[in-house]
């Protein structure tokens, strides 16, 4: 399973907005937009006016939280072009996630585009922790 498929427990591409979509406030068929505006329930860990962080439904580590902008942008690159304030806020929420989950060490992972494994086309950052990780793998060591 690709890493982005962990986010919602869906099959790749299920519920995601097309990669060619431009940044906007929300997109009606985007699962992450629906989580951000409360149409789909999620276990929220931290949030701000511009971002929301929630538990991954099929975690790849003991701590696996997704941080998303409330504004729809298909990729992190698209988000950066649309709003550096939204991008900065996305990363400002990450220390709040770490505090809420009781971790000091964590790995951040971003897939930006289909060719590198992005399957849900709403910009997001994976916050992974609670385990030792090998240097080159997202999978924690046993």
PDB file of C-alpha atoms in Angstrom:
ATOM      1  CA  UNK A   1       0.000   0.000   0.000  1.00  0.00           C
ATOM      2  CA  UNK A   2       1.388   3.426  -0.822  1.00  0.00           C
ATOM      3  CA  UNK A   3       1.922   5.794   2.054  1.00  0.00           C
ATOM      4  CA  UNK A   4      -0.920   8.127   1.091  1.00  0.00           C
ATOM      5  CA  UNK A   5      -3.392   5.242   1.043  1.00  0.00           C
ATOM      6  CA  UNK A   6      -2.898   5.121   4.822  1.00  0.00           C
ATOM      7  CA  UNK A   7      -4.598   8.477   5.194  1.00  0.00           C
ATOM      8  CA  UNK A   8      -8.170   7.450   4.737  1.00  0.00           C
ATOM      9  CA  UNK A   9      -8.164   3.696   4.447  1.00  0.00           C
ATOM     10  CA  UNK A  10      -9.340   4.082   0.874  1.00  0.00           C
ATOM     11  CA  UNK A  11      -7.951   2.717  -2.326  1.00  0.00           C
ATOM     12  CA  UNK A  12      -5.475   4.985  -4.125  1.00  0.00           C
ATOM     13  CA  UNK A  13      -7.142   8.054  -5.577  1.00  0.00           C
ATOM     14  CA  UNK A  14     -10.451   7.357  -3.829  1.00  0.00           C
ATOM     15  CA  UNK A  15     -12.049  10.648  -2.782  1.00  0.00           C
ATOM     16  CA  UNK A  16      -9.106  12.804  -3.832  1.00  0.00           C
ATOM     17  CA  UNK A  17      -9.361  15.821  -6.061  1.00  0.00           C
ATOM     18  CA  UNK A  18      -7.725  15.642  -9.484  1.00  0.00           C
ATOM     19  CA  UNK A  19      -4.051  16.611  -9.506  1.00  0.00           C
ATOM     20  CA  UNK A  20      -4.747  19.361 -12.018  1.00  0.00           C
ATOM     21  CA  UNK A  21      -7.177  21.145  -9.714  1.00  0.00           C
ATOM     22  CA  UNK A  22      -6.161  24.639  -8.664  1.00  0.00           C
ATOM     23  CA  UNK A  23      -6.103  25.993  -5.125  1.00  0.00           C
ATOM     24  CA  UNK A  24      -9.467  27.075  -3.763  1.00  0.00           C
ATOM     25  CA  UNK A  25     -11.179  27.259  -0.403  1.00  0.00           C
ATOM     26  CA  UNK A  26     -12.666  23.755  -0.641  1.00  0.00           C
ATOM     27  CA  UNK A  27     -13.529  21.138  -3.214  1.00  0.00           C
ATOM     28  CA  UNK A  28     -16.787  19.234  -2.798  1.00  0.00           C
ATOM     29  CA  UNK A  29     -15.401  15.813  -3.778  1.00  0.00           C
ATOM     30  CA  UNK A  30     -12.132  16.032  -1.794  1.00  0.00           C
ATOM     31  CA  UNK A  31     -12.127  13.812   1.316  1.00  0.00           C
ATOM     32  CA  UNK A  32      -9.630  16.056   3.115  1.00  0.00           C
ATOM     33  CA  UNK A  33     -11.748  19.161   2.412  1.00  0.00           C
ATOM     34  CA  UNK A  34     -14.689  17.266   3.918  1.00  0.00           C
ATOM     35  CA  UNK A  35     -12.621  16.482   7.033  1.00  0.00           C
ATOM     36  CA  UNK A  36     -11.407  20.097   7.273  1.00  0.00           C
ATOM     37  CA  UNK A  37     -14.937  21.488   7.215  1.00  0.00           C
ATOM     38  CA  UNK A  38     -16.476  18.782   9.431  1.00  0.00           C
ATOM     39  CA  UNK A  39     -18.510  16.891   6.821  1.00  0.00           C
ATOM     40  CA  UNK A  40     -16.478  13.744   7.558  1.00  0.00           C
ATOM     41  CA  UNK A  41     -15.598  13.023  11.195  1.00  0.00           C
ATOM     42  CA  UNK A  42     -11.955  12.615  12.175  1.00  0.00           C
ATOM     43  CA  UNK A  43      -9.964  12.375  15.393  1.00  0.00           C
ATOM     44  CA  UNK A  44      -8.614  15.931  15.477  1.00  0.00           C
ATOM     45  CA  UNK A  45      -5.302  16.295  17.319  1.00  0.00           C
ATOM     46  CA  UNK A  46      -4.646  20.026  16.762  1.00  0.00           C
ATOM     47  CA  UNK A  47      -6.015  22.812  14.632  1.00  0.00           C
ATOM     48  CA  UNK A  48      -5.682  26.450  13.743  1.00  0.00           C
ATOM     49  CA  UNK A  49      -7.654  28.873  11.635  1.00  0.00           C
ATOM     50  CA  UNK A  50      -5.779  27.671   8.523  1.00  0.00           C
ATOM     51  CA  UNK A  51      -4.888  24.011   9.275  1.00  0.00           C
ATOM     52  CA  UNK A  52      -6.212  20.849  10.897  1.00  0.00           C
ATOM     53  CA  UNK A  53      -4.304  17.794  12.138  1.00  0.00           C
ATOM     54  CA  UNK A  54      -6.012  14.441  12.578  1.00  0.00           C
ATOM     55  CA  UNK A  55      -5.204  10.796  13.259  1.00  0.00           C
ATOM     56  CA  UNK A  56      -4.500   8.646  10.221  1.00  0.00           C
ATOM     57  CA  UNK A  57      -7.176   5.935   9.974  1.00  0.00           C
ATOM     58  CA  UNK A  58      -4.649   3.247   9.030  1.00  0.00           C
ATOM     59  CA  UNK A  59      -1.439   4.331  10.755  1.00  0.00           C
ATOM     60  CA  UNK A  60       2.020   3.318   9.552  1.00  0.00           C
ATOM     61  CA  UNK A  61       3.558   4.073  12.978  1.00  0.00           C
ATOM     62  CA  UNK A  62       2.381   4.263  16.611  1.00  0.00           C
ATOM     63  CA  UNK A  63       1.861   8.007  16.045  1.00  0.00           C
ATOM     64  CA  UNK A  64       0.645   8.870  12.547  1.00  0.00           C
ATOM     65  CA  UNK A  65      -1.082  12.217  12.164  1.00  0.00           C
ATOM     66  CA  UNK A  66      -1.927  14.096   8.973  1.00  0.00           C
ATOM     67  CA  UNK A  67      -1.708  17.887   8.899  1.00  0.00           C
ATOM     68  CA  UNK A  68      -3.701  19.547   6.123  1.00  0.00           C
ATOM     69  CA  UNK A  69      -4.501  23.103   5.096  1.00  0.00           C
ATOM     70  CA  UNK A  70      -8.168  24.055   5.255  1.00  0.00           C
ATOM     71  CA  UNK A  71      -7.686  25.653   1.813  1.00  0.00           C
ATOM     72  CA  UNK A  72      -7.732  23.106  -0.993  1.00  0.00           C
ATOM     73  CA  UNK A  73      -4.497  22.742  -2.919  1.00  0.00           C
ATOM     74  CA  UNK A  74      -3.667  19.481  -4.666  1.00  0.00           C
ATOM     75  CA  UNK A  75       0.030  19.467  -3.704  1.00  0.00           C
ATOM     76  CA  UNK A  76       2.358  21.232  -1.283  1.00  0.00           C
ATOM     77  CA  UNK A  77       3.933  23.026  -4.258  1.00  0.00           C
ATOM     78  CA  UNK A  78       0.515  24.306  -5.305  1.00  0.00           C
ATOM     79  CA  UNK A  79      -0.191  25.427  -1.732  1.00  0.00           C
ATOM     80  CA  UNK A  80       3.119  27.319  -1.584  1.00  0.00           C
ATOM     81  CA  UNK A  81       2.250  29.138  -4.816  1.00  0.00           C
ATOM     82  CA  UNK A  82      -1.256  29.984  -3.587  1.00  0.00           C
ATOM     83  CA  UNK A  83      -0.489  31.021  -0.003  1.00  0.00           C
ATOM     84  CA  UNK A  84       2.811  31.028   1.843  1.00  0.00           C
ATOM     85  CA  UNK A  85       0.822  31.935   4.980  1.00  0.00           C
ATOM     86  CA  UNK A  86      -1.157  28.684   4.696  1.00  0.00           C
ATOM     87  CA  UNK A  87       2.048  26.722   4.106  1.00  0.00           C
ATOM     88  CA  UNK A  88       3.745  28.325   7.128  1.00  0.00           C
ATOM     89  CA  UNK A  89       0.720  27.612   9.307  1.00  0.00           C
ATOM     90  CA  UNK A  90       0.706  23.971   8.213  1.00  0.00           C
ATOM     91  CA  UNK A  91       4.220  23.574   9.615  1.00  0.00           C
ATOM     92  CA  UNK A  92       3.472  25.711  12.706  1.00  0.00           C
ATOM     93  CA  UNK A  93       0.807  23.180  13.782  1.00  0.00           C
ATOM     94  CA  UNK A  94       3.317  20.285  13.795  1.00  0.00           C
ATOM     95  CA  UNK A  95       4.875  21.089  17.222  1.00  0.00           C
ATOM     96  CA  UNK A  96       1.335  21.198  18.652  1.00  0.00           C
ATOM     97  CA  UNK A  97       0.765  17.702  17.247  1.00  0.00           C
ATOM     98  CA  UNK A  98       3.990  16.467  18.868  1.00  0.00           C
ATOM     99  CA  UNK A  99       2.990  17.924  22.257  1.00  0.00           C
ATOM    100  CA  UNK A 100      -0.533  16.510  22.018  1.00  0.00           C
ATOM    101  CA  UNK A 101       0.809  13.045  21.157  1.00  0.00           C
ATOM    102  CA  UNK A 102       3.591  13.155  23.768  1.00  0.00           C
ATOM    103  CA  UNK A 103       6.489  12.788  21.342  1.00  0.00           C
ATOM    104  CA  UNK A 104       9.666  14.832  20.981  1.00  0.00           C
ATOM    105  CA  UNK A 105      11.165  13.036  17.982  1.00  0.00           C
ATOM    106  CA  UNK A 106       9.200  12.602  14.794  1.00  0.00           C
ATOM    107  CA  UNK A 107       9.528  12.178  11.052  1.00  0.00           C
ATOM    108  CA  UNK A 108       7.793  14.456   8.557  1.00  0.00           C
ATOM    109  CA  UNK A 109       6.885  13.048   5.179  1.00  0.00           C
ATOM    110  CA  UNK A 110       5.407  14.818   2.165  1.00  0.00           C
ATOM    111  CA  UNK A 111       4.492  13.243  -1.159  1.00  0.00           C
ATOM    112  CA  UNK A 112       3.954  15.974  -3.742  1.00  0.00           C
ATOM    113  CA  UNK A 113       2.683  14.399  -6.956  1.00  0.00           C
ATOM    114  CA  UNK A 114       1.485  11.039  -8.207  1.00  0.00           C
ATOM    115  CA  UNK A 115       4.890   9.822  -9.400  1.00  0.00           C
ATOM    116  CA  UNK A 116       6.232   9.878  -5.813  1.00  0.00           C
ATOM    117  CA  UNK A 117       3.242   8.165  -4.234  1.00  0.00           C
ATOM    118  CA  UNK A 118       0.664  10.875  -3.545  1.00  0.00           C
ATOM    119  CA  UNK A 119      -2.808   9.352  -3.865  1.00  0.00           C
ATOM    120  CA  UNK A 120      -4.979  11.908  -2.052  1.00  0.00           C
ATOM    121  CA  UNK A 121      -4.632  15.166  -3.930  1.00  0.00           C
ATOM    122  CA  UNK A 122      -4.996  17.644  -1.094  1.00  0.00           C
ATOM    123  CA  UNK A 123      -1.698  18.952   0.280  1.00  0.00           C
ATOM    124  CA  UNK A 124      -0.702  17.296   3.552  1.00  0.00           C
ATOM    125  CA  UNK A 125       2.187  16.371   5.818  1.00  0.00           C
ATOM    126  CA  UNK A 126       2.520  13.028   7.603  1.00  0.00           C
ATOM    127  CA  UNK A 127       3.795  13.297  11.199  1.00  0.00           C
ATOM    128  CA  UNK A 128       5.190   9.889  12.209  1.00  0.00           C
ATOM    129  CA  UNK A 129       6.599   8.989  15.600  1.00  0.00           C
ATOM    130  CA  UNK A 130       6.518   6.757  18.617  1.00  0.00           C
ATOM    131  CA  UNK A 131       9.018   4.257  17.164  1.00  0.00           C
ATOM    132  CA  UNK A 132      12.565   3.980  15.881  1.00  0.00           C
ATOM    133  CA  UNK A 133      12.758   4.318  12.108  1.00  0.00           C
ATOM    134  CA  UNK A 134      15.348   3.046   9.711  1.00  0.00           C
ATOM    135  CA  UNK A 135      17.108   5.863   7.919  1.00  0.00           C
ATOM    136  CA  UNK A 136      15.727   5.125   4.450  1.00  0.00           C
ATOM    137  CA  UNK A 137      12.299   3.713   5.287  1.00  0.00           C
ATOM    138  CA  UNK A 138       8.997   5.022   6.580  1.00  0.00           C
ATOM    139  CA  UNK A 139       8.463   1.706   8.364  1.00  0.00           C
ATOM    140  CA  UNK A 140       9.478   1.545  12.044  1.00  0.00           C
ATOM    141  CA  UNK A 141      11.990  -1.078  13.163  1.00  0.00           C
ATOM    142  CA  UNK A 142      10.617  -4.057  15.114  1.00  0.00           C
TER     143      UNK A 142
END
